[in-house]
GROMACS .gro file of N, CA, C and O in nm:
model
  316
    1MET      N    1   2.543   1.364  -0.224
    1MET     CA    2   2.514   1.224  -0.244
    1MET      C    3   2.508   1.197  -0.395
    1MET      O    4   2.434   1.265  -0.466
    2PRO      N    5   2.580   1.100  -0.444
    2PRO     CA    6   2.581   1.075  -0.588
    2PRO      C    7   2.450   1.012  -0.635
    2PRO      O    8   2.385   0.937  -0.562
    3THR      N    9   2.411   1.044  -0.756
    3THR     CA   10   2.291   0.985  -0.813
    3THR      C   11   2.329   0.865  -0.898
    3THR      O   12   2.435   0.862  -0.960
    4LEU      N   13   2.243   0.767  -0.899
    4LEU     CA   14   2.270   0.648  -0.978
    4LEU      C   15   2.239   0.670  -1.126
    4LEU      O   16   2.308   0.621  -1.212
    5LEU      N   17   2.133   0.742  -1.151
    5LEU     CA   18   2.092   0.770  -1.289
    5LEU      C   19   2.073   0.920  -1.303
    5LEU      O   20   2.021   0.985  -1.215
    6GLY      N   21   2.111   0.973  -1.416
    6GLY     CA   22   2.098   1.116  -1.437
    6GLY      C   23   1.964   1.159  -1.493
    6GLY      O   24   1.938   1.277  -1.509
    7VAL      N   25   1.876   1.064  -1.522
    7VAL     CA   26   1.746   1.097  -1.579
    7VAL      C   27   1.634   1.050  -1.487
    7VAL      O   28   1.653   0.960  -1.404
    8ASP      N   29   1.518   1.112  -1.502
    8ASP     CA   30   1.404   1.076  -1.419
    8ASP      C   31   1.320   0.964  -1.477
    8ASP      O   32   1.227   0.916  -1.413
    9ALA      N   33   1.352   0.921  -1.597
    9ALA     CA   34   1.269   0.822  -1.664
    9ALA      C   35   1.274   0.685  -1.594
    9ALA      O   36   1.171   0.618  -1.583
   10ALA      N   37   1.391   0.643  -1.549
   10ALA     CA   38   1.403   0.510  -1.487
   10ALA      C   39   1.322   0.499  -1.357
   10ALA      O   40   1.245   0.403  -1.341
   11PRO      N   41   1.334   0.594  -1.263
   11PRO     CA   42   1.249   0.583  -1.143
   11PRO      C   43   1.100   0.594  -1.174
   11PRO      O   44   1.019   0.526  -1.111
   12MET      N   45   1.066   0.677  -1.271
   12MET     CA   46   0.925   0.690  -1.308
   12MET      C   47   0.873   0.560  -1.369
   12MET      O   48   0.760   0.518  -1.340
   13LEU      N   49   0.953   0.494  -1.449
   13LEU     CA   50   0.914   0.367  -1.508
   13LEU      C   51   0.900   0.259  -1.401
   13LEU      O   52   0.805   0.179  -1.404
   14LEU      N   53   0.991   0.258  -1.305
   14LEU     CA   54   0.983   0.162  -1.195
   14LEU      C   55   0.855   0.183  -1.113
   14LEU      O   56   0.785   0.086  -1.081
   15VAL      N   57   0.823   0.307  -1.081
   15VAL     CA   58   0.701   0.335  -1.006
   15VAL      C   59   0.578   0.294  -1.087
   15VAL      O   60   0.482   0.238  -1.032
   16LEU      N   61   0.579   0.319  -1.216
   16LEU     CA   62   0.467   0.279  -1.302
   16LEU      C   63   0.451   0.128  -1.303
   16LEU      O   64   0.339   0.077  -1.287
   17ILE      N   65   0.560   0.055  -1.319
   17ILE     CA   66   0.553  -0.092  -1.322
   17ILE      C   67   0.504  -0.147  -1.188
   17ILE      O   68   0.416  -0.234  -1.184
   18LEU      N   69   0.558  -0.096  -1.079
   18LEU     CA   70   0.515  -0.143  -0.947
   18LEU      C   71   0.369  -0.107  -0.921
   18LEU      O   72   0.295  -0.186  -0.861
   19GLY      N   73   0.327   0.011  -0.963
   19GLY     CA   74   0.187   0.051  -0.944
   19GLY      C   75   0.091  -0.037  -1.022
   19GLY      O   76  -0.013  -0.078  -0.971
   20VAL      N   77   0.124  -0.066  -1.145
   20VAL     CA   78   0.037  -0.150  -1.229
   20VAL      C   79   0.031  -0.292  -1.174
   20VAL      O   80  -0.077  -0.350  -1.160
   21THR      N   81   0.145  -0.349  -1.140
   21THR     CA   82   0.144  -0.486  -1.089
   21THR      C   83   0.076  -0.494  -0.954
   21THR      O   84   0.003  -0.590  -0.927
   22ASN      N   85   0.097  -0.394  -0.867
   22ASN     CA   86   0.031  -0.394  -0.737
   22ASN      C   87  -0.120  -0.380  -0.755
   22ASN      O   88  -0.198  -0.447  -0.688
   23GLY      N   89  -0.163  -0.294  -0.846
   23GLY     CA   90  -0.306  -0.278  -0.872
   23GLY      C   91  -0.368  -0.404  -0.927
   23GLY      O   92  -0.480  -0.441  -0.889
   24MET      N   93  -0.298  -0.471  -1.018
   24MET     CA   94  -0.352  -0.595  -1.076
   24MET      C   95  -0.358  -0.705  -0.971
   24MET      O   96  -0.456  -0.780  -0.964
   25LEU      N   97  -0.255  -0.715  -0.888
   25LEU     CA   98  -0.255  -0.818  -0.784
   25LEU      C   99  -0.366  -0.792  -0.681
   25LEU      O  100  -0.439  -0.885  -0.644
   26THR      N  101  -0.379  -0.669  -0.638
   26THR     CA  102  -0.483  -0.635  -0.540
   26THR      C  103  -0.621  -0.661  -0.598
   26THR      O  104  -0.707  -0.719  -0.531
   27SER      N  105  -0.644  -0.618  -0.719
   27SER     CA  106  -0.776  -0.638  -0.782
   27SER      C  107  -0.808  -0.785  -0.798
   27SER      O  108  -0.921  -0.829  -0.770
   28SER      N  109  -0.711  -0.863  -0.843
   28SER     CA  110  -0.738  -1.006  -0.862
   28SER      C  111  -0.763  -1.076  -0.729
   28SER      O  112  -0.849  -1.164  -0.721
   29LEU      N  113  -0.692  -1.037  -0.624
   29LEU     CA  114  -0.717  -1.098  -0.493
   29LEU      C  115  -0.853  -1.058  -0.437
   29LEU      O  116  -0.924  -1.140  -0.377
   30LEU      N  117  -0.892  -0.932  -0.456
   30LEU     CA  118  -1.022  -0.888  -0.406
   30LEU      C  119  -1.137  -0.954  -0.483
   30LEU      O  120  -1.244  -0.978  -0.427
   31MET      N  121  -1.115  -0.986  -0.609
   31MET     CA  122  -1.219  -1.055  -0.686
   31MET      C  123  -1.222  -1.204  -0.657
   31MET      O  124  -1.327  -1.268  -0.662
   32ARG      N  125  -1.106  -1.262  -0.625
   32ARG     CA  126  -1.097  -1.407  -0.605
   32ARG      C  127  -1.141  -1.451  -0.465
   32ARG      O  128  -1.193  -1.563  -0.447
   33ALA      N  129  -1.124  -1.366  -0.365
   33ALA     CA  130  -1.152  -1.405  -0.226
   33ALA      C  131  -1.295  -1.454  -0.204
   33ALA      O  132  -1.314  -1.557  -0.138
   34PRO      N  133  -1.398  -1.388  -0.255
   34PRO     CA  134  -1.534  -1.439  -0.230
   34PRO      C  135  -1.561  -1.576  -0.292
   34PRO      O  136  -1.646  -1.650  -0.246
   35HIS      N  137  -1.487  -1.612  -0.397
   35HIS     CA  138  -1.507  -1.742  -0.462
   35HIS      C  139  -1.429  -1.854  -0.392
   35HIS      O  140  -1.453  -1.971  -0.421
   36ALA      N  141  -1.340  -1.818  -0.302
   36ALA     CA  142  -1.258  -1.919  -0.235
   36ALA      C  143  -1.322  -1.970  -0.105
   36ALA      O  144  -1.266  -2.057  -0.040
   37VAL      N  145  -1.435  -1.915  -0.069
   37VAL     CA  146  -1.505  -1.956   0.053
   37VAL      C  147  -1.644  -2.006   0.016
   37VAL      O  148  -1.690  -1.984  -0.097
   38PRO      N  149  -1.711  -2.070   0.108
   38PRO     CA  150  -1.850  -2.112   0.078
   38PRO      C  151  -1.939  -1.992   0.043
   38PRO      O  152  -1.916  -1.881   0.091
   39PRO      N  153  -2.039  -2.014  -0.042
   39PRO     CA  154  -2.123  -1.902  -0.087
   39PRO      C  155  -2.187  -1.822   0.026
   39PRO      O  156  -2.207  -1.701   0.012
   40ALA      N  157  -2.218  -1.885   0.136
   40ALA     CA  158  -2.280  -1.813   0.247
   40ALA      C  159  -2.182  -1.715   0.312
   40ALA      O  160  -2.225  -1.618   0.375
   41GLN      N  161  -2.053  -1.739   0.297
   41GLN     CA  162  -1.951  -1.654   0.359
   41GLN      C  163  -1.888  -1.556   0.260
   41GLN      O  164  -1.799  -1.481   0.296
   42ALA      N  165  -1.933  -1.553   0.135
   42ALA     CA  166  -1.870  -1.471   0.031
   42ALA      C  167  -1.874  -1.323   0.064
   42ALA      O  168  -1.775  -1.251   0.049
   43SER      N  169  -1.987  -1.275   0.109
   43SER     CA  170  -2.000  -1.133   0.142
   43SER      C  171  -1.908  -1.095   0.258
   43SER      O  172  -1.843  -0.989   0.255
   44ARG      N  173  -1.901  -1.180   0.357
   44ARG     CA  174  -1.814  -1.153   0.473
   44ARG      C  175  -1.667  -1.156   0.432
   44ARG      O  176  -1.587  -1.074   0.477
   45ALA      N  177  -1.630  -1.248   0.344
   45ALA     CA  178  -1.491  -1.256   0.298
   45ALA      C  179  -1.452  -1.131   0.220
   45ALA      O  180  -1.342  -1.077   0.236
   46ALA      N  181  -1.542  -1.083   0.134
   46ALA     CA  182  -1.513  -0.962   0.056
   46ALA      C  183  -1.499  -0.841   0.149
   46ALA      O  184  -1.407  -0.759   0.131
   47SER      N  185  -1.586  -0.830   0.246
   47SER     CA  186  -1.577  -0.718   0.341
   47SER      C  187  -1.448  -0.725   0.422
   47SER      O  188  -1.384  -0.622   0.448
   48LEU      N  189  -1.408  -0.845   0.461
   48LEU     CA  190  -1.285  -0.861   0.537
   48LEU      C  191  -1.162  -0.826   0.453
   48LEU      O  192  -1.067  -0.766   0.503
   49MET      N  193  -1.165  -0.860   0.326
   49MET     CA  194  -1.054  -0.824   0.237
   49MET      C  195  -1.042  -0.672   0.223
   49MET      O  196  -0.932  -0.617   0.228
   50VAL      N  197  -1.154  -0.604   0.206
   50VAL     CA  198  -1.150  -0.458   0.193
   50VAL      C  199  -1.105  -0.395   0.324
   50VAL      O  200  -1.025  -0.300   0.325
   51LEU      N  201  -1.153  -0.446   0.436
   51LEU     CA  202  -1.110  -0.395   0.567
   51LEU      C  203  -0.961  -0.416   0.586
   51LEU      O  204  -0.890  -0.326   0.633
   52SER      N  205  -0.909  -0.531   0.547
   52SER     CA  206  -0.766  -0.558   0.560
   52SER      C  207  -0.683  -0.466   0.473
   52SER      O  208  -0.579  -0.415   0.515
   53LEU      N  209  -0.727  -0.442   0.351
   53LEU     CA  210  -0.656  -0.352   0.261
   53LEU      C  211  -0.652  -0.211   0.318
   53LEU      O  212  -0.546  -0.148   0.324
   54ASN      N  213  -0.766  -0.162   0.362
   54ASN     CA  214  -0.770  -0.026   0.417
   54ASN      C  215  -0.691  -0.014   0.547
   54ASN      O  216  -0.626   0.088   0.572
   55SER      N  217  -0.695  -0.116   0.631
   55SER     CA  218  -0.618  -0.114   0.756
   55SER      C  219  -0.468  -0.112   0.726
   55SER      O  220  -0.393  -0.038   0.790
   56GLY      N  221  -0.425  -0.191   0.630
   56GLY     CA  222  -0.283  -0.192   0.593
   56GLY      C  223  -0.238  -0.058   0.539
   56GLY      O  224  -0.128  -0.011   0.572
   57LEU      N  225  -0.320   0.005   0.456
   57LEU     CA  226  -0.285   0.138   0.404
   57LEU      C  227  -0.279   0.242   0.515
   57LEU      O  228  -0.189   0.327   0.519
   58LEU      N  229  -0.374   0.236   0.608
   58LEU     CA  230  -0.376   0.331   0.720
   58LEU      C  231  -0.254   0.314   0.809
   58LEU      O  232  -0.184   0.411   0.840
   59PHE      N  233  -0.225   0.192   0.851
   59PHE     CA  234  -0.112   0.169   0.940
   59PHE      C  235   0.022   0.195   0.871
   59PHE      O  236   0.117   0.240   0.933
   60GLY      N  237   0.028   0.169   0.741
   60GLY     CA  238   0.150   0.202   0.667
   60GLY      C  239   0.176   0.351   0.663
   60GLY      O  240   0.290   0.397   0.682
   61SER      N  241   0.073   0.430   0.638
   61SER     CA  242   0.092   0.575   0.634
   61SER      C  243   0.121   0.630   0.773
   61SER      O  244   0.203   0.721   0.788
   62LEU      N  245   0.057   0.577   0.876
   62LEU     CA  246   0.087   0.624   1.012
   62LEU      C  247   0.229   0.587   1.054
   62LEU      O  248   0.296   0.664   1.123
   63THR      N  249   0.276   0.473   1.010
   63THR     CA  250   0.413   0.432   1.039
   63THR      C  251   0.512   0.525   0.972
   63THR      O  252   0.617   0.557   1.029
   64SER      N  253   0.479   0.574   0.852
   64SER     CA  254   0.570   0.667   0.786
   64SER      C  255   0.583   0.797   0.865
   64SER      O  256   0.691   0.855   0.874
   65PHE      N  257   0.472   0.845   0.923
   65PHE     CA  258   0.480   0.965   1.007
   65PHE      C  259   0.564   0.939   1.131
   65PHE      O  260   0.643   1.023   1.173
   66LEU      N  261   0.548   0.823   1.191
   66LEU     CA  262   0.626   0.789   1.310
   66LEU      C  263   0.774   0.781   1.278
   66LEU      O  264   0.857   0.837   1.350
   67LEU      N  265   0.810   0.713   1.170
   67LEU     CA  266   0.950   0.702   1.132
   67LEU      C  267   1.009   0.838   1.095
   67LEU      O  268   1.124   0.868   1.130
   68HIS      N  269   0.932   0.921   1.029
   68HIS     CA  270   0.980   1.055   0.994
   68HIS      C  271   1.008   1.136   1.120
   68HIS      O  272   1.111   1.204   1.130
   69SER      N  273   0.919   1.128   1.217
   69SER     CA  274   0.941   1.204   1.340
   69SER      C  275   1.060   1.151   1.419
   69SER      O  276   1.131   1.227   1.483
   70LEU      N  277   1.084   1.020   1.414
   70LEU     CA  278   1.198   0.964   1.486
   70LEU      C  279   1.330   0.997   1.417
   70LEU      O  280   1.431   1.022   1.484
   71LEU      N  281   1.331   0.998   1.284
   71LEU     CA  282   1.455   1.021   1.211
   71LEU      C  283   1.496   1.168   1.210
   71LEU      O  284   1.614   1.199   1.218
   72CYS      N  285   1.401   1.259   1.199
   72CYS     CA  286   1.438   1.400   1.190
   72CYS      C  287   1.422   1.472   1.322
   72CYS      O  288   1.457   1.589   1.333
   73ASP      N  289   1.366   1.404   1.423
   73ASP     CA  290   1.342   1.464   1.555
   73ASP      C  291   1.262   1.593   1.542
   73ASP      O  292   1.298   1.697   1.595
   74CYS      N  293   1.155   1.584   1.464
   74CYS     CA  294   1.070   1.700   1.439
   74CYS      C  295   0.924   1.656   1.433
   74CYS      O  296   0.894   1.539   1.441
   75ASN      N  297   0.837   1.751   1.415
   75ASN     CA  298   0.696   1.722   1.399
   75ASN      C  299   0.669   1.698   1.251
   75ASN      O  300   0.682   1.790   1.170
   76PRO      N  301   0.631   1.577   1.209
   76PRO     CA  302   0.614   1.547   1.067
   76PRO      C  303   0.497   1.623   1.005
   76PRO      O  304   0.488   1.634   0.884
   77PHE      N  305   0.406   1.677   1.085
   77PHE     CA  306   0.293   1.749   1.032
   77PHE      C  307   0.329   1.893   0.998
   77PHE      O  308   0.258   1.960   0.926
   78LEU      N  309   0.442   1.942   1.052
   78LEU     CA  310   0.482   2.079   1.026
   78LEU      C  311   0.602   2.089   0.932
   78LEU      O  312   0.623   2.191   0.869
   79ALA      N  313   0.684   1.985   0.926
   79ALA     CA  314   0.806   1.991   0.843
   79ALA      C  315   0.788   1.919   0.713
   79ALA      O  316   0.719   1.828   0.695
   0.00000   0.00000   0.00000
């Protein structure tokens, strides 16, 4: 399979940029959510945001195991 770039710097830079922007976006949303609801609901909104973030990360990683097992027809925990 041909490679698009012969150096590792470009993919590493892309991962760095996506990681920084994703971290900034996630942090700003987690800080902004409690202020977007009435003060009595701020704690519940913050907890719901954290629960949603963790649930998305969990289901995303579980989906990767499922897709890996379907594509390679193997046990993803052993291969």
